[in-house]
PDB file of C-alpha atoms in Angstrom:
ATOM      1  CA  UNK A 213      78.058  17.355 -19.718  1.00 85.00           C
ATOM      2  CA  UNK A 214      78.667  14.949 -22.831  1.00 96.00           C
ATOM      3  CA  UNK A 215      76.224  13.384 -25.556  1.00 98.00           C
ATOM      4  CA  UNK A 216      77.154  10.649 -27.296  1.00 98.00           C
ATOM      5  CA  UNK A 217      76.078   8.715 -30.529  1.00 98.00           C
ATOM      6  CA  UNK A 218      76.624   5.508 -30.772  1.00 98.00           C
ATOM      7  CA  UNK A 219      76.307   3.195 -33.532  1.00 97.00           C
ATOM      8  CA  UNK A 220      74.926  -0.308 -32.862  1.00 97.00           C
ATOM      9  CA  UNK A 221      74.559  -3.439 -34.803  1.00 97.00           C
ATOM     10  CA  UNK A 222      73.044  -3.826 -37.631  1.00 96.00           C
ATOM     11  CA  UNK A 223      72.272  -7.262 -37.928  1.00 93.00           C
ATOM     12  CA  UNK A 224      75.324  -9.158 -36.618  1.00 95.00           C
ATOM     13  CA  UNK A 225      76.256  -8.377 -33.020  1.00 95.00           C
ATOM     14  CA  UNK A 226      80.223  -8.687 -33.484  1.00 95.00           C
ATOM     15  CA  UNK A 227      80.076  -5.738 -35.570  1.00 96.00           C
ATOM     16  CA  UNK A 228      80.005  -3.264 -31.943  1.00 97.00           C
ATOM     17  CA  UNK A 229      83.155  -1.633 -31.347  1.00 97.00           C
ATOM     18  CA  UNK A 230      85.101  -2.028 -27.475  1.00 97.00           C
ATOM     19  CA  UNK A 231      84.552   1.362 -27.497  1.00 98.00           C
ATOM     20  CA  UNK A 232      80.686   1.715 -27.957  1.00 98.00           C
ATOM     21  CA  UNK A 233      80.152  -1.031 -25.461  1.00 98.00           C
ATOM     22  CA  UNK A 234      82.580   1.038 -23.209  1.00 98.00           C
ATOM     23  CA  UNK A 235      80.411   4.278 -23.481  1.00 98.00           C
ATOM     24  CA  UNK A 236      77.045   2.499 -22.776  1.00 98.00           C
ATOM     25  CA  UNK A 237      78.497   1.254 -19.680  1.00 98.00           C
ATOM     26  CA  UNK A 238      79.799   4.715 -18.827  1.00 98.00           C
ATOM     27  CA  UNK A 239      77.440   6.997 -19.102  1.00 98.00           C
ATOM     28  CA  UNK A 240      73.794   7.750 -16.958  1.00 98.00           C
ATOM     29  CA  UNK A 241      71.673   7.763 -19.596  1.00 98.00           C
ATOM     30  CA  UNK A 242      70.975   5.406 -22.956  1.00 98.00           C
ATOM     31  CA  UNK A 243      68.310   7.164 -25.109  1.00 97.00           C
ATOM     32  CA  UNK A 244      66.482   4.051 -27.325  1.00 95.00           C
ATOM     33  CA  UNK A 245      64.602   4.200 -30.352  1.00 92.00           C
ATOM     34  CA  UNK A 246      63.142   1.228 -29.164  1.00 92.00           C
ATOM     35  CA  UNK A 247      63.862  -0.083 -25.070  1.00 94.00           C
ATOM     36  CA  UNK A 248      62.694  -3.453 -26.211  1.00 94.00           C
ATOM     37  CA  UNK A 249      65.057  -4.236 -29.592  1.00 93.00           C
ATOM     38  CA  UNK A 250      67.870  -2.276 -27.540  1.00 96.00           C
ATOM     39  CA  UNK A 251      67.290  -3.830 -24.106  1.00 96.00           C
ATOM     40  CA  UNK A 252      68.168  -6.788 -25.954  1.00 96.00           C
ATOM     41  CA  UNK A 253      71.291  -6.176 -27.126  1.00 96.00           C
ATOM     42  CA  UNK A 254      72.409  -4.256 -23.839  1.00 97.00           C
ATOM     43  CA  UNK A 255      71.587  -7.382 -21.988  1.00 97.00           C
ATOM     44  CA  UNK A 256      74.112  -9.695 -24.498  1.00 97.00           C
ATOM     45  CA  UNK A 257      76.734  -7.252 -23.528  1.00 97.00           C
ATOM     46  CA  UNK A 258      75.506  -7.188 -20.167  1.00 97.00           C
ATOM     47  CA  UNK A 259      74.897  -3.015 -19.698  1.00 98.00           C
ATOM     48  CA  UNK A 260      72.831  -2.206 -17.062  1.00 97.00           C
ATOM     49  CA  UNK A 261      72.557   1.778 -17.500  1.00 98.00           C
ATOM     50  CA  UNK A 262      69.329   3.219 -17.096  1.00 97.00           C
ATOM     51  CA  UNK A 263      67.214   3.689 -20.541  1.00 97.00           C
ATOM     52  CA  UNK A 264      64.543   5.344 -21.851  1.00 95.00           C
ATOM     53  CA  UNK A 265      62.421   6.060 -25.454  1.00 92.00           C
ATOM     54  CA  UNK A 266      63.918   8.267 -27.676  1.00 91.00           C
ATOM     55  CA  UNK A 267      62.014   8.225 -31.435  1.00 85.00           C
ATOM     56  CA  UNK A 268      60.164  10.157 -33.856  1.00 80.00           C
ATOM     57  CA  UNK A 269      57.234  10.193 -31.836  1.00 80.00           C
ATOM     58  CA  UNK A 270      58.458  11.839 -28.811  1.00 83.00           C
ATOM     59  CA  UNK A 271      61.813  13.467 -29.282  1.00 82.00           C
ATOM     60  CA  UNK A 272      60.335  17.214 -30.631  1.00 85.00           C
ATOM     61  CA  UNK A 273      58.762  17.350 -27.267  1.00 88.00           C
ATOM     62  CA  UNK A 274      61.775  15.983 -25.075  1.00 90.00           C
ATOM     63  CA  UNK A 275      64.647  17.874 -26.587  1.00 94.00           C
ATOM     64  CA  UNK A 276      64.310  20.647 -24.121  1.00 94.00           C
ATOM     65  CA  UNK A 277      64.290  18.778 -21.054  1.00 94.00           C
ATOM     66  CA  UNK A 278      67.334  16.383 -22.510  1.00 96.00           C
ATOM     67  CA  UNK A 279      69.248  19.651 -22.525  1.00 96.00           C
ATOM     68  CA  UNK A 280      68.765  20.831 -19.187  1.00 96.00           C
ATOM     69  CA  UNK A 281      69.998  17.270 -17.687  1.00 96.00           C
ATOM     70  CA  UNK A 282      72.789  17.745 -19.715  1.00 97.00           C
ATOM     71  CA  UNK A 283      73.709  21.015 -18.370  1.00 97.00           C
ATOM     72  CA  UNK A 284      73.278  19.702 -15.134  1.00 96.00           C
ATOM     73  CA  UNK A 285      76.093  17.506 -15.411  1.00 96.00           C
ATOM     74  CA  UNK A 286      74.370  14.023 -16.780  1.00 96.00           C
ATOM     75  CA  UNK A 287      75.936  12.459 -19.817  1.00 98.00           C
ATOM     76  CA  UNK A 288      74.122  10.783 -22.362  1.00 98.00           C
ATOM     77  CA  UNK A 289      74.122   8.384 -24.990  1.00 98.00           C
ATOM     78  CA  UNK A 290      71.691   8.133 -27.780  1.00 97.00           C
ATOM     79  CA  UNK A 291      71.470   4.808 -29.901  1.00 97.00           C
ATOM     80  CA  UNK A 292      68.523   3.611 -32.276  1.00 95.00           C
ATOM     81  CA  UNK A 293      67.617   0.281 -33.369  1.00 94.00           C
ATOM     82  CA  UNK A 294      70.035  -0.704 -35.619  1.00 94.00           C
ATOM     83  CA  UNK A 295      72.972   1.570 -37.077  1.00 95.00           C
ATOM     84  CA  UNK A 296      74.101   5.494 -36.693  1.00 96.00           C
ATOM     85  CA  UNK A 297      71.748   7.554 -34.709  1.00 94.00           C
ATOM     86  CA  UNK A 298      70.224  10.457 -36.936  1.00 92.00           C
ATOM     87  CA  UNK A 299      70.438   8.712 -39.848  1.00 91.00           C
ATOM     88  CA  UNK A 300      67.289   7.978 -41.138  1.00 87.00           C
ATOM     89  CA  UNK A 301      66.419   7.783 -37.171  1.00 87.00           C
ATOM     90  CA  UNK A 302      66.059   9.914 -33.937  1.00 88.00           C
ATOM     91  CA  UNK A 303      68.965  12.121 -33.155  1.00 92.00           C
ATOM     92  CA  UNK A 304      69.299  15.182 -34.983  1.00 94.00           C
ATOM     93  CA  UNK A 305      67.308  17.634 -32.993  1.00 95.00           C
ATOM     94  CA  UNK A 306      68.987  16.339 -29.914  1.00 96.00           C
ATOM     95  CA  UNK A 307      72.667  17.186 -31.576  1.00 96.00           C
ATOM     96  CA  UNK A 308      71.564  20.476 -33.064  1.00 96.00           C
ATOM     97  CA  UNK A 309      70.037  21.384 -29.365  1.00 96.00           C
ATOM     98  CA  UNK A 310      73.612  20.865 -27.902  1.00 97.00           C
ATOM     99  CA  UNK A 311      75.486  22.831 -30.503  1.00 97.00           C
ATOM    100  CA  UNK A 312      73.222  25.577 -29.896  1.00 97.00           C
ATOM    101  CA  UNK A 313      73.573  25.270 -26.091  1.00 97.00           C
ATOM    102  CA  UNK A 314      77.117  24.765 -26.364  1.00 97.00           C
ATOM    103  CA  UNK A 315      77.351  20.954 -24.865  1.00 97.00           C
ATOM    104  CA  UNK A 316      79.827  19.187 -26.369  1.00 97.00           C
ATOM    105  CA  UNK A 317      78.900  16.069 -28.651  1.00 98.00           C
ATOM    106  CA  UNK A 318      80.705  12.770 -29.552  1.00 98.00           C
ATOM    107  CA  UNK A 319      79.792  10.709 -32.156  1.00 97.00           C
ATOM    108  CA  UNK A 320      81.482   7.201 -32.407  1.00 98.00           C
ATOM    109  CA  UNK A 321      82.735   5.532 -35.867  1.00 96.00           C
ATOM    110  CA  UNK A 322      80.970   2.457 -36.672  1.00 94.00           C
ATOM    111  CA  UNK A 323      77.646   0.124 -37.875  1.00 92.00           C
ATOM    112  CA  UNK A 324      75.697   1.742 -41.007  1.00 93.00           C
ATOM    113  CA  UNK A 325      73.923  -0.032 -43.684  1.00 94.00           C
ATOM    114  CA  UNK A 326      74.724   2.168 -46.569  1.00 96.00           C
ATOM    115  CA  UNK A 327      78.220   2.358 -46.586  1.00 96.00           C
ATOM    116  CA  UNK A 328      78.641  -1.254 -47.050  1.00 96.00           C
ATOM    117  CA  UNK A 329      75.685  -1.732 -49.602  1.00 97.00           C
ATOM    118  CA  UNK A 330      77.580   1.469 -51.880  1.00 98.00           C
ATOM    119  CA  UNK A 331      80.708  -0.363 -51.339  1.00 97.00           C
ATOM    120  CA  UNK A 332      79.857  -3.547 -52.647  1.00 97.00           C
ATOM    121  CA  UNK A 333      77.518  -2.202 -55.253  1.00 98.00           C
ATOM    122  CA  UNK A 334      80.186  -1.925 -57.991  1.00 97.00           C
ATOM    123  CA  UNK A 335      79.150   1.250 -58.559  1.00 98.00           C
ATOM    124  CA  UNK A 336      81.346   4.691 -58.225  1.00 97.00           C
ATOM    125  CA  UNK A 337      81.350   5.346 -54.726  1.00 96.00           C
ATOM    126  CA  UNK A 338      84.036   8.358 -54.978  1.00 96.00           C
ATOM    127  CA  UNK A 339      81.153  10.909 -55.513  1.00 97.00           C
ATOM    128  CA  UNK A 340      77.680   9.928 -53.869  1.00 98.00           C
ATOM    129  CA  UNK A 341      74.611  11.415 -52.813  1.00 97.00           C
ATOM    130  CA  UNK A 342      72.468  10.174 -49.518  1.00 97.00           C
ATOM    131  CA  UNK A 343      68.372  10.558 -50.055  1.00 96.00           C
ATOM    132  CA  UNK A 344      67.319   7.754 -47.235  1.00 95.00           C
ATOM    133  CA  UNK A 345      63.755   7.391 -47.664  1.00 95.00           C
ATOM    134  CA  UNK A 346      61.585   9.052 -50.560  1.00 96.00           C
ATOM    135  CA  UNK A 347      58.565  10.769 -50.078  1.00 93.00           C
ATOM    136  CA  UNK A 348      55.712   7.897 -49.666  1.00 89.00           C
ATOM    137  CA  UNK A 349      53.270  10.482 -51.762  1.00 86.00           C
ATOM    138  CA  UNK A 350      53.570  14.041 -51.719  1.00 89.00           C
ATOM    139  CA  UNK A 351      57.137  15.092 -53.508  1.00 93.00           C
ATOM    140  CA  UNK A 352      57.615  11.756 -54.483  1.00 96.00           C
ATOM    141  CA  UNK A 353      57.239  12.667 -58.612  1.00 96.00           C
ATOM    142  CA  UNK A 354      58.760  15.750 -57.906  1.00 96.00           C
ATOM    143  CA  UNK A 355      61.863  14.204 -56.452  1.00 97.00           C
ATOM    144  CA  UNK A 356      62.144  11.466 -58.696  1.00 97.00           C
ATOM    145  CA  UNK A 357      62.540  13.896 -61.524  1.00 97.00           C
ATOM    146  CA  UNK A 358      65.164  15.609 -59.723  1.00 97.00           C
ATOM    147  CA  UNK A 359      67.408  13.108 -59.003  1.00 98.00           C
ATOM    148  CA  UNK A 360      66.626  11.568 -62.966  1.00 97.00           C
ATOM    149  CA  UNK A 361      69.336  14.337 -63.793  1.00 97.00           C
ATOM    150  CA  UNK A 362      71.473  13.101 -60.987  1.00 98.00           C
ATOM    151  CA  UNK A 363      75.137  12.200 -62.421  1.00 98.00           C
ATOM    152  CA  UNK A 364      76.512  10.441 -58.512  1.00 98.00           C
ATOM    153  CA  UNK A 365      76.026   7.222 -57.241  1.00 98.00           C
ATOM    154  CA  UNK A 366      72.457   7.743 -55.419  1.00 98.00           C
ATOM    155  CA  UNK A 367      71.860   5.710 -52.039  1.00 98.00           C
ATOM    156  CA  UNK A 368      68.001   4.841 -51.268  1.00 98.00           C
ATOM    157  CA  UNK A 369      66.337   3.396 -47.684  1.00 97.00           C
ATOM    158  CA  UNK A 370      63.758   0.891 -48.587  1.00 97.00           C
ATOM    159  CA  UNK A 371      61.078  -1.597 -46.781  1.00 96.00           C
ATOM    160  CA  UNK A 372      60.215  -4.382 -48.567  1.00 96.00           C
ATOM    161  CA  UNK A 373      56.864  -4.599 -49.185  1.00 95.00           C
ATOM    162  CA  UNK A 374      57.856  -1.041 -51.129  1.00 96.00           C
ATOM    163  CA  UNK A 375      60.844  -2.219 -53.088  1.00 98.00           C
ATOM    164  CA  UNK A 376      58.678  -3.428 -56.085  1.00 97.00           C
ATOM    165  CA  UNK A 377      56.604  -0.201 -56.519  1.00 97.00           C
ATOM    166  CA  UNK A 378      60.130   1.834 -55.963  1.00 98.00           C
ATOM    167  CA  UNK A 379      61.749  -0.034 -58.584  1.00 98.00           C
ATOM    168  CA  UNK A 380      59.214   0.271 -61.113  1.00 98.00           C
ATOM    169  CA  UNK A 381      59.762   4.468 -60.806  1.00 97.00           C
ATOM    170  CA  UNK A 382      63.130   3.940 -61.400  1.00 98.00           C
ATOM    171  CA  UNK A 383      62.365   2.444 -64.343  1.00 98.00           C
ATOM    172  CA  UNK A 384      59.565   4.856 -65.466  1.00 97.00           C
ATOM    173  CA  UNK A 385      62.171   7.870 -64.188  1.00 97.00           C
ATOM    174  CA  UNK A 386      65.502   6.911 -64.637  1.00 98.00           C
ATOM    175  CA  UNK A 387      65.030   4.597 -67.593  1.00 97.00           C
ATOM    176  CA  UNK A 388      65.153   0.721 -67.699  1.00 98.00           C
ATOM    177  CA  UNK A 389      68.747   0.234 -68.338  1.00 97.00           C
ATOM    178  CA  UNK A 390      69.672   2.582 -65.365  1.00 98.00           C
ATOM    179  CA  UNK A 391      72.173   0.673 -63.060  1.00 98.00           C
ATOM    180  CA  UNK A 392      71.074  -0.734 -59.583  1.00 98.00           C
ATOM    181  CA  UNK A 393      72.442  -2.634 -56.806  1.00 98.00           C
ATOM    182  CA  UNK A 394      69.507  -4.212 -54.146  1.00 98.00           C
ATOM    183  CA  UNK A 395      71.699  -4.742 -50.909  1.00 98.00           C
ATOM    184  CA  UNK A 396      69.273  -6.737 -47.894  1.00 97.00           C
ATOM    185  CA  UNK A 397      69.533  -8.165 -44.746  1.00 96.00           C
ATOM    186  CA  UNK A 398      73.274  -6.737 -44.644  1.00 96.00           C
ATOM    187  CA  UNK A 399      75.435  -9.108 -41.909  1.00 95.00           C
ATOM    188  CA  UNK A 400      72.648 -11.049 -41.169  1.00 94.00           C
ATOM    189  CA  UNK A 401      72.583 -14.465 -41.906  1.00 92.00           C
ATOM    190  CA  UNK A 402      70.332 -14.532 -45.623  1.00 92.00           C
ATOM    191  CA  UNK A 403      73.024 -11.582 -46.871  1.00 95.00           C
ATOM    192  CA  UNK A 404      72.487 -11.083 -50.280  1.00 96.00           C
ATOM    193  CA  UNK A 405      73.110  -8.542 -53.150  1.00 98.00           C
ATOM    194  CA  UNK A 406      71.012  -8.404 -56.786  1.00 98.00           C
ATOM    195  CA  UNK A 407      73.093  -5.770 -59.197  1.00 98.00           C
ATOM    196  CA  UNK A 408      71.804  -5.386 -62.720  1.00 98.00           C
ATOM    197  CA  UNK A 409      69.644  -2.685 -64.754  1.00 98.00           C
ATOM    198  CA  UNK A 410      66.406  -1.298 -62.862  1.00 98.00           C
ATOM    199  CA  UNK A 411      64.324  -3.374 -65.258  1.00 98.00           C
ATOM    200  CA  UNK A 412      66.333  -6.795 -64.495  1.00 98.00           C
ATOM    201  CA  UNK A 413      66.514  -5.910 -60.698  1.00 98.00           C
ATOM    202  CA  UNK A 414      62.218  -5.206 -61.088  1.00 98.00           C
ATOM    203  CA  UNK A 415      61.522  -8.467 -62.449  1.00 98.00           C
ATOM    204  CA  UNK A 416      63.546 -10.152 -59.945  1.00 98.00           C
ATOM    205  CA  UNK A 417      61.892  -8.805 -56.734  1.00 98.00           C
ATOM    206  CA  UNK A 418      58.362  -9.089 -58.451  1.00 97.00           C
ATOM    207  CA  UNK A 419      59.305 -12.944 -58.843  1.00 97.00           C
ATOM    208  CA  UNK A 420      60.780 -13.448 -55.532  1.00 95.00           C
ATOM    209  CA  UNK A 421      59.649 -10.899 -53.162  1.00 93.00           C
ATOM    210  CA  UNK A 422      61.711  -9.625 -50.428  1.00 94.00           C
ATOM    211  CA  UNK A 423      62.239  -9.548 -46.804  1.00 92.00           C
ATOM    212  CA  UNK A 424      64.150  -7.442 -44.666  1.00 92.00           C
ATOM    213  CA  UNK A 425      66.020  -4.486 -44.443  1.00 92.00           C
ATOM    214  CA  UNK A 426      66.779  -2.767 -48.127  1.00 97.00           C
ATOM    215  CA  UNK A 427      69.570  -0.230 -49.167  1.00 98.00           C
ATOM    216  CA  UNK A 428      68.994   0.702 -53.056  1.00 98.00           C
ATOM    217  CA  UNK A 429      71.959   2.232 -54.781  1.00 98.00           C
ATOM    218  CA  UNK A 430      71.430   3.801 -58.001  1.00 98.00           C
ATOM    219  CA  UNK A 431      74.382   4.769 -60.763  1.00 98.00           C
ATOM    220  CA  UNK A 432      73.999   8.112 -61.551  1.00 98.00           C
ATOM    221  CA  UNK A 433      73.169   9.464 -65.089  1.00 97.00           C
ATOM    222  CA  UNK A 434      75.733   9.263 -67.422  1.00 92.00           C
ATOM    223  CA  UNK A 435      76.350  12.323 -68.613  1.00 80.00           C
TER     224      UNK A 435
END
């Protein structure tokens, strides 16, 4: 009686641990964000346990019946596409289930994309703050001008065909010399990091727009 989280990939396969691919082999159930982008990477490590969906989509109405195979004796292992499960992805309302049922959870060290991205940013990464995605419309102002008064590193989620129009509020918000770093594709082979102010970072992603996976980290406001 045992879930699991465990972190996968997120980009270059290498980056699994012995131990994640030891788990997955284990246990009697994988839940997936997505079977297909997972079955994939099971098969390179050659995994054979059973899997089914676990997302956004279906996981309110699952949670219940997770928790009663889990009592039952079945352990279980959640993993989403690319990274830590419940970050920014499926997973929380699975872990909060167990606590509250008293079935005991493991969560294993390893892939996530914002770690590396604050790390490299050149930013201070003693103090930071996690938002993941903003608000697409509703409580997107509102938020903005709450973390404007921010003074911590500040670590964004981002797709790319938003980056531009994300940008451009930080510039209206946090002011055009505000510091950003623009990590994408992390591991993957077109890597690549653009630090500078909001308004430098802005024109170069309206000039040469992006592809890819995106982790904005912001300086905070200097006080």
């Amino acid at each position: 009686m045992k879930l699991y989280l465990v972190p996968t990939p997120i980009g270059n396969l290498k980056d699994i641990t012995f131990r994640a691919i030891e788990v997955l082999k284990d246990v009697d159930l994988i839940l997936a964000e997505d079977t297909r982008t997972s079955g994939k990477l099971l098969k390179h490590f050659e995994i054979s346990t059973h899997m089914q969906s676990h997302h956004m989509h279906n996981e309110h109405k699952t949670v219940n019946h997770l928790v009663e195979k889990l009592k039952s004796g079945v352990t279980i292992a959640v993993i989403s596409d690319a990274g830590t499960p419940a970050i920014s992805d499926p997973g929380f309302l699975l872990v909060r289930a167990c606590v509250e049922n008293g079935i005991e959870v493991d969560c294993l060290p390893g892939a996530t994309a914002f770690v590396p991205a604050l790390v490299n940013s050149g930013l201070p990464n003693d103090k930071f703050v996690f938002e993941g995605f903003l608000p697409v419309k509703k409580g997107r102002q509102t938020r903005l001008l709450l973390l404007a008064e921010e003074t911590r590193t500040i670590i964004f989620y981002e797709s790319p065909h938003k980056l531009v129009k994300t940008l451009g509020h930080f510039c209206e918000y946090f002011g055009d010399d505000r510091l950003v770093s623009v990590s994408r594709e992390l591991t993957k082979l077109y890597e690549e990091t653009i630090r500078g102010t909001a308004k430098e970072v802005l024109e170069h992603y309206t000039n040469k727009p992006p592809k890819g996976e995106i982790v904005i980290v912001v300086g905070g406001k200097q006080k």
